[in-house]
XYZ file of C-alpha atoms in Angstrom:
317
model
C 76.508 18.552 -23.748
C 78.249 15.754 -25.656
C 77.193 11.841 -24.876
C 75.108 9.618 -24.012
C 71.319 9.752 -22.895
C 70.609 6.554 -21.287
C 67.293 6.108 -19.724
C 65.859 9.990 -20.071
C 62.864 11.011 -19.107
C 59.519 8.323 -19.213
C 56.089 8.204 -17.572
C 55.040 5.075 -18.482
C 57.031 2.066 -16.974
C 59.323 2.785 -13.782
C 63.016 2.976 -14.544
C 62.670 3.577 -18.343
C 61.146 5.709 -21.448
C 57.499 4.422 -22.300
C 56.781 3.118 -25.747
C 54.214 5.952 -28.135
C 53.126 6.612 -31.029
C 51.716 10.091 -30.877
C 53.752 13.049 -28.534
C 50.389 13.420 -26.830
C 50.830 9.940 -25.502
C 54.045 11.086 -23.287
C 54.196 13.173 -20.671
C 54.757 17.326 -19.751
C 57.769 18.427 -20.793
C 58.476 15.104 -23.564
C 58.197 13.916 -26.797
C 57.616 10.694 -28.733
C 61.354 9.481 -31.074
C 61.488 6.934 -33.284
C 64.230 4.230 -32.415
C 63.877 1.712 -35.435
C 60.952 -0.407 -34.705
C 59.459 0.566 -31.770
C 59.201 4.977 -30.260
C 59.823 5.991 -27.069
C 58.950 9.017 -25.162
C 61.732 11.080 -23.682
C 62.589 14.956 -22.999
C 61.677 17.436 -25.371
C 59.144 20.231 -27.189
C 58.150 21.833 -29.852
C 55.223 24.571 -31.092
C 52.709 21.458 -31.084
C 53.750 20.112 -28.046
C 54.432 23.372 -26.072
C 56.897 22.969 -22.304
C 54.385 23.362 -18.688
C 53.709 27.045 -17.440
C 56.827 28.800 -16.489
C 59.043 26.627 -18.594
C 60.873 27.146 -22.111
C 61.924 24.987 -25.002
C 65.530 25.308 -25.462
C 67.161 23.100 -28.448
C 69.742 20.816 -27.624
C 72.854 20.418 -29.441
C 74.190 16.827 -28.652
C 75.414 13.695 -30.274
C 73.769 10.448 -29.108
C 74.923 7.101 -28.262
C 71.648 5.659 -27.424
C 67.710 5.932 -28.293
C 66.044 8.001 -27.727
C 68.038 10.678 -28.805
C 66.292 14.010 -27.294
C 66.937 17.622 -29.566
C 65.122 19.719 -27.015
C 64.314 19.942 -23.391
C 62.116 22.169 -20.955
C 63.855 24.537 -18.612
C 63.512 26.828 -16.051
C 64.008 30.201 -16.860
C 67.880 31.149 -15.239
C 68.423 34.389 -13.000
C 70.053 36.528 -15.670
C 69.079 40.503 -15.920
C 69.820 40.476 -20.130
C 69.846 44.119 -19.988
C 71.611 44.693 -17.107
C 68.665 46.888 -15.562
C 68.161 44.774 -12.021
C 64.657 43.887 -12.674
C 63.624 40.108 -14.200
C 60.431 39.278 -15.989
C 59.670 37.241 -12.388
C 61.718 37.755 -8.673
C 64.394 34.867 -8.979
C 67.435 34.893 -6.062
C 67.035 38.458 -4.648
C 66.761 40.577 -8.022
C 63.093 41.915 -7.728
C 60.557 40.790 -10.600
C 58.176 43.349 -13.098
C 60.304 43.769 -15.901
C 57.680 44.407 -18.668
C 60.802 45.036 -21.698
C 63.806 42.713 -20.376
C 65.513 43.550 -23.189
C 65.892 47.267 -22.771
C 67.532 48.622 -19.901
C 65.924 51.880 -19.395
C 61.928 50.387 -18.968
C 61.714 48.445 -15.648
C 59.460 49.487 -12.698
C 61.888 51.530 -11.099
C 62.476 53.984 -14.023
C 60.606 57.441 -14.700
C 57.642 57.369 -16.748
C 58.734 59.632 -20.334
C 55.899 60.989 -21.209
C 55.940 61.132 -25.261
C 57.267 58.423 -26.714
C 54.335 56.017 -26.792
C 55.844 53.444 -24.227
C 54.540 52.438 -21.005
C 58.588 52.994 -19.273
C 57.707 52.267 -15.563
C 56.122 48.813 -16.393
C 52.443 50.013 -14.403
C 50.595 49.588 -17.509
C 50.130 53.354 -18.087
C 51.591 54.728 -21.225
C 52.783 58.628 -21.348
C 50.148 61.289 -20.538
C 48.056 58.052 -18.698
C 50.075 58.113 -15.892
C 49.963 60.489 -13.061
C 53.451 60.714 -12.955
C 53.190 63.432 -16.343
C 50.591 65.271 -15.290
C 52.250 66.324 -12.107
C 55.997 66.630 -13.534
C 55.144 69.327 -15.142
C 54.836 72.154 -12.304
C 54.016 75.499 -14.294
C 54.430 74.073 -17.601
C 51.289 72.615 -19.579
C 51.594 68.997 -20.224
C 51.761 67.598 -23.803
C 52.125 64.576 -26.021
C 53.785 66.367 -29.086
C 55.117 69.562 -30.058
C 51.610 70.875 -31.550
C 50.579 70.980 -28.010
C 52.861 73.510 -27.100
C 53.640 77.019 -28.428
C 55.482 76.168 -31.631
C 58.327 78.128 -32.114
C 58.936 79.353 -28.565
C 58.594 75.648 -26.874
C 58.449 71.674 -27.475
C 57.721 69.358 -25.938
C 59.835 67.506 -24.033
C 59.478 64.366 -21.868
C 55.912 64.640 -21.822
C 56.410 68.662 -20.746
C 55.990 71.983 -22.776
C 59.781 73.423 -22.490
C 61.127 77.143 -23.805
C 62.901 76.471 -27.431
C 66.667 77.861 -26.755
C 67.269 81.420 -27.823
C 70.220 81.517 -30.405
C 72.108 83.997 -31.625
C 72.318 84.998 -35.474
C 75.250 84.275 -37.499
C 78.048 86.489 -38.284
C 77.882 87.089 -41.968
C 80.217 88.389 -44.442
C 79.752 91.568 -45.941
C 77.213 91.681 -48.834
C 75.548 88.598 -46.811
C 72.687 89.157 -44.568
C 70.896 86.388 -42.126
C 68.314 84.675 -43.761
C 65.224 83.758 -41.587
C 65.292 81.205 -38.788
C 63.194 77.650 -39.955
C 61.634 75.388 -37.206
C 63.812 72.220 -36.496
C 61.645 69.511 -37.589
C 61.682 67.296 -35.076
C 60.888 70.281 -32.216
C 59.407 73.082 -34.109
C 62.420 75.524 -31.981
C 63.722 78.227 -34.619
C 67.259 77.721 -35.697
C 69.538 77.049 -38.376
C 70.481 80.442 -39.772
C 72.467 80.812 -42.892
C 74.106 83.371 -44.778
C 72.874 84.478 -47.525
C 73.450 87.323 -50.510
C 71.391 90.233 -49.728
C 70.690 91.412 -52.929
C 68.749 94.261 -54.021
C 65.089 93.995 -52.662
C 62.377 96.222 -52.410
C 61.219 97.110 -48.467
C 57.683 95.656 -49.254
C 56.397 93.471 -46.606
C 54.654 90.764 -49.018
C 55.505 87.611 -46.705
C 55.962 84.029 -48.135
C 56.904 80.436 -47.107
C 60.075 79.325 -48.338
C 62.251 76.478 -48.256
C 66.150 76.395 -48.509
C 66.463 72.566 -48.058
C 64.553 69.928 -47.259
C 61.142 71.222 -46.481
C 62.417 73.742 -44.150
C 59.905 76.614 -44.063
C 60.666 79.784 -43.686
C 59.048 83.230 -43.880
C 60.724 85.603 -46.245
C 60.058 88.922 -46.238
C 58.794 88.748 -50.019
C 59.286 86.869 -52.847
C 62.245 88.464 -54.012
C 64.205 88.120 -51.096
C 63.653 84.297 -51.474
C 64.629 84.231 -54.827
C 67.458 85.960 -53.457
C 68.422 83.146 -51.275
C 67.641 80.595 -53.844
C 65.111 79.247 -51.864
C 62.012 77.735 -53.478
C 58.391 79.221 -52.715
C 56.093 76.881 -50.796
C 53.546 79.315 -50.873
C 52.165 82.895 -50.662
C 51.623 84.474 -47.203
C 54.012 83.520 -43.855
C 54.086 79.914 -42.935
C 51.595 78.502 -39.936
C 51.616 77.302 -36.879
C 53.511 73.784 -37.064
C 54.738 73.963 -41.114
C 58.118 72.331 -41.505
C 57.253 69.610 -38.629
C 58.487 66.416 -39.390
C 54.780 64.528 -40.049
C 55.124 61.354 -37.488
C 53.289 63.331 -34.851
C 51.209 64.367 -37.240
C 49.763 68.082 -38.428
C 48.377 71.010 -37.457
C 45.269 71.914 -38.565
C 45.314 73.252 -41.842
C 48.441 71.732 -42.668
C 48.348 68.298 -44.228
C 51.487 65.407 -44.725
C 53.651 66.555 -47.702
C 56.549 64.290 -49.609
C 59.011 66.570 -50.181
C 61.012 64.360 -52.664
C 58.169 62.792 -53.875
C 60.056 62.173 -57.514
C 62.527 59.798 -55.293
C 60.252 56.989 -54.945
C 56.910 55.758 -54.262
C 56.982 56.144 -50.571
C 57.009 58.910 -48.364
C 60.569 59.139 -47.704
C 60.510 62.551 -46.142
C 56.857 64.209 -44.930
C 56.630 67.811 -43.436
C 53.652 69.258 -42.414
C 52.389 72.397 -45.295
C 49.936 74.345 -45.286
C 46.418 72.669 -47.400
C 46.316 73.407 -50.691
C 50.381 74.605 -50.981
C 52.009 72.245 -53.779
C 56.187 72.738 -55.515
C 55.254 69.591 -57.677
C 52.518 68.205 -59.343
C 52.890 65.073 -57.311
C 51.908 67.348 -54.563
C 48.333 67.741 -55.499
C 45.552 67.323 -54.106
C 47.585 68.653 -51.477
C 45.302 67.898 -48.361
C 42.178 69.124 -50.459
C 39.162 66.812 -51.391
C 38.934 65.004 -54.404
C 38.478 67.103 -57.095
C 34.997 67.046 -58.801
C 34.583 65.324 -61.910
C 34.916 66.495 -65.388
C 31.650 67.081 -67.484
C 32.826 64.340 -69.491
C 32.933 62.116 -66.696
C 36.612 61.492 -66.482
C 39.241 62.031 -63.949
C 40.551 65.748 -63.804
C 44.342 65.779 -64.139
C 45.784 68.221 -61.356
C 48.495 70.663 -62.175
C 50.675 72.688 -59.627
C 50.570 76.041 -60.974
C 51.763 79.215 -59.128
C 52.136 76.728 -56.043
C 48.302 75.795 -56.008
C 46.718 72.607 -57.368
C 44.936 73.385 -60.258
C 42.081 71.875 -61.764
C 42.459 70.640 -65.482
C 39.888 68.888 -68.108
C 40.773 67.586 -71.287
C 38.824 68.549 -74.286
C-alpha cells in the first residue's frame, strides 16, 4: 500500500518501535532501520533474519512518510489453490491440505499414481513402481518402468504397464515403389513409420542388416543392397537387437550402448539412440561401447578409425 507507517511493529517499549543496533536485537517477524541518528526495530525479513514457522517474507512496495520505513513483512500463507487442483500445501478454509507439487495441477493426493515418469503423483511419498497402486493396475499385463521391460516391438510401456504396440497397416506405394521396413518409434520401441521406397533390382539373398533412413532409425533390411536401394546408411551387419533405435534417456539394452547420431553437430549429445556395441557410421563413434583400446607398443594412444562400420584399431609408425 501507499502511506504512512506510524508506530509499526516494536517489542521493546509499549506503544512504539524499540531502539537496535543489530536485527537480532528485535523481535520475530522484524528488523532493525536506520532513521538518522538513532535505529529502530519494525516489521520485516530477510535470508539472515528468516519470518517464524509457517510464515513468509513478502517485499513491500511502499513509499514512507515516517521512520522506520519497513520493505518487507511476514505473512500468513493465503487460501489460494495456484494450480487450480483443490489441494493446498496445508488445509486452510475447507480445501483439504497434502499438496506435495502446488504448482502442477495433476500431482495432489487425490490423483493416480503414473507409474514411469519418475514422480511421486499421489503425494504418499512413493514414486512409480514403489507404490502398490502399479503393481496391481496392471491385471494380466507385467508391470514395467521403461520400454526395455516389455516386449520391444510388440508392447511399451505405458503408465507404469506393458501395453500391445498398435498394429498398422503398410503404405500404399506407387508402382516401382515397394514398403521399406517398419523402424521402432524411439520413444516406445512400437514399429511404424513406413515409407516408400524404389525397389530396385536386388538379389533374393537373405543377408540381413541394420539400417537407418533418418535419424538413427534402425531398421532391418533384407541385405545390403536393398538398403543402398533406399538410400539408407548401414549401421551394421546382421538385423538390429532388441531395443536399437530407442531414444537413450531410459537407457540401453544390453549390448547396445548410447550413440550420438550427429555427433559432428556439436560437443554434446544432441540426439542418443541405443546401437548395438561395437557398430560405428563415424569415427566419432568409436569406441562405440567397447573398452579402451590397449595401448600401442610405442606407448601412445591408438587413434580409432570406423572402417566397414567397426572401430578399428590404428598405430602410428
Amino acid at each position: 500500500g501507499i502511506g504512512g507507517t506510524g508506530g509499526t511493529g516494536g517489542t521493546g517499549v509499549t506503544g512504539g518501535p524499540s531502539s537496535c543496533m543489530t536485527d537480532g536485537q528485535c523481535g520475530p517477524g522484524e528488523r532493525c532501520y536506520s532513521c538518522g541518528p538513532s535505529a529502530l526495530c519494525a516489521e520485516g525479513c530477510n535470508a539472515a533474519k528468516p519470518c517464524p514457522a509457517g510464515t513468509a517474507c513478502i517485499q513491500v512496495q511502499q513509499a514512507c512518510f515516517t521512520c522506520p520505513c519497513p520493505d518487507s513483512r511476514c505473512v500468513t500463507p493465503t487460501c489460494v489453490d495456484d494450480d487450480g487442483d483443490g489441494y493446498l500445501v496445508r488445509a486452510c478454509q475447507g480445501l483439504p491440505g497434502g499438496d506435495c507439487d502446488p504448482m502442477n495441477s495433476a500431482v495432489n493426493p487425490g490423483a493416480p499414481e503414473r507409474c514411469n515418469n519418475g514422480r511421486d503423483d499421489d503425494c504418499d511419498g512413493l514414486v512409480d513402481l514403489q507404490d502398490p497402486s502399479c503393481a496391481s493396475a496392471c491385471m494380466s499385463t507385467p508391470s514395467c518402468g521403461t520400454t526395455l521391460d516389455c516386449a520391444v516391438g510388440t508392447s511399451w510401456c505405458s503408465n507404469g504397464c506393458c501395453a500391445a504396440c498398435p498394429v498398422l497397416a503398410p503404405p500404399l506405394c506407387a508402382p516401382g515403389q515397394c514398403a521399406s521396413p517398419m523402424t521402432p518409434n524411439p520413444t516406445t520401441g512400437c514399429l511404424g513409420n513406413p515409407v516408400c521406397v524404389p525397389c530396385g533390382v536386388c538379389p533374393a539373398v537373405v543377408q540381413p542388416v541394420c539400417a537407418s533412413l533418418g535419424i538413427g532409425d534402425a531398421r532391418t533390411f533384407t541385405n545390403r543392397c536393398h538398403a543402398l536401394a533406399a538410400n539408407a546408411v548401414v549401421i551394421h551387419e546382421g538385423a538390429c537387437v532388441r531395443g536399437e533405435g530407442l531414444n537413450c534417456s531410459t537407457g540401453c539394452a544390453p549390448g547396445t550402448y548410447c550413440r550420438d547420431v550427429c555427433p559432428q553437430c556439436d560437443a554434446s549429445l544432441d540426439v542418443g539412440r541405443c546401437t548395438m556395441v561395437g557398430a560405428c557410421v563415424t569415427d566419432l563413434d568409436c569406441p562405440a561401447g567397447l573398452p579402451p583400446p590397449a595401448p600401442c607398443a610405442n606407448g601412445t594412444s591408438p587413434a580409432l578409425r570406423c572402417v566397414a562400420n567397426a572401430c578399428v584399431r590404428q598405430c602410428s609408425p
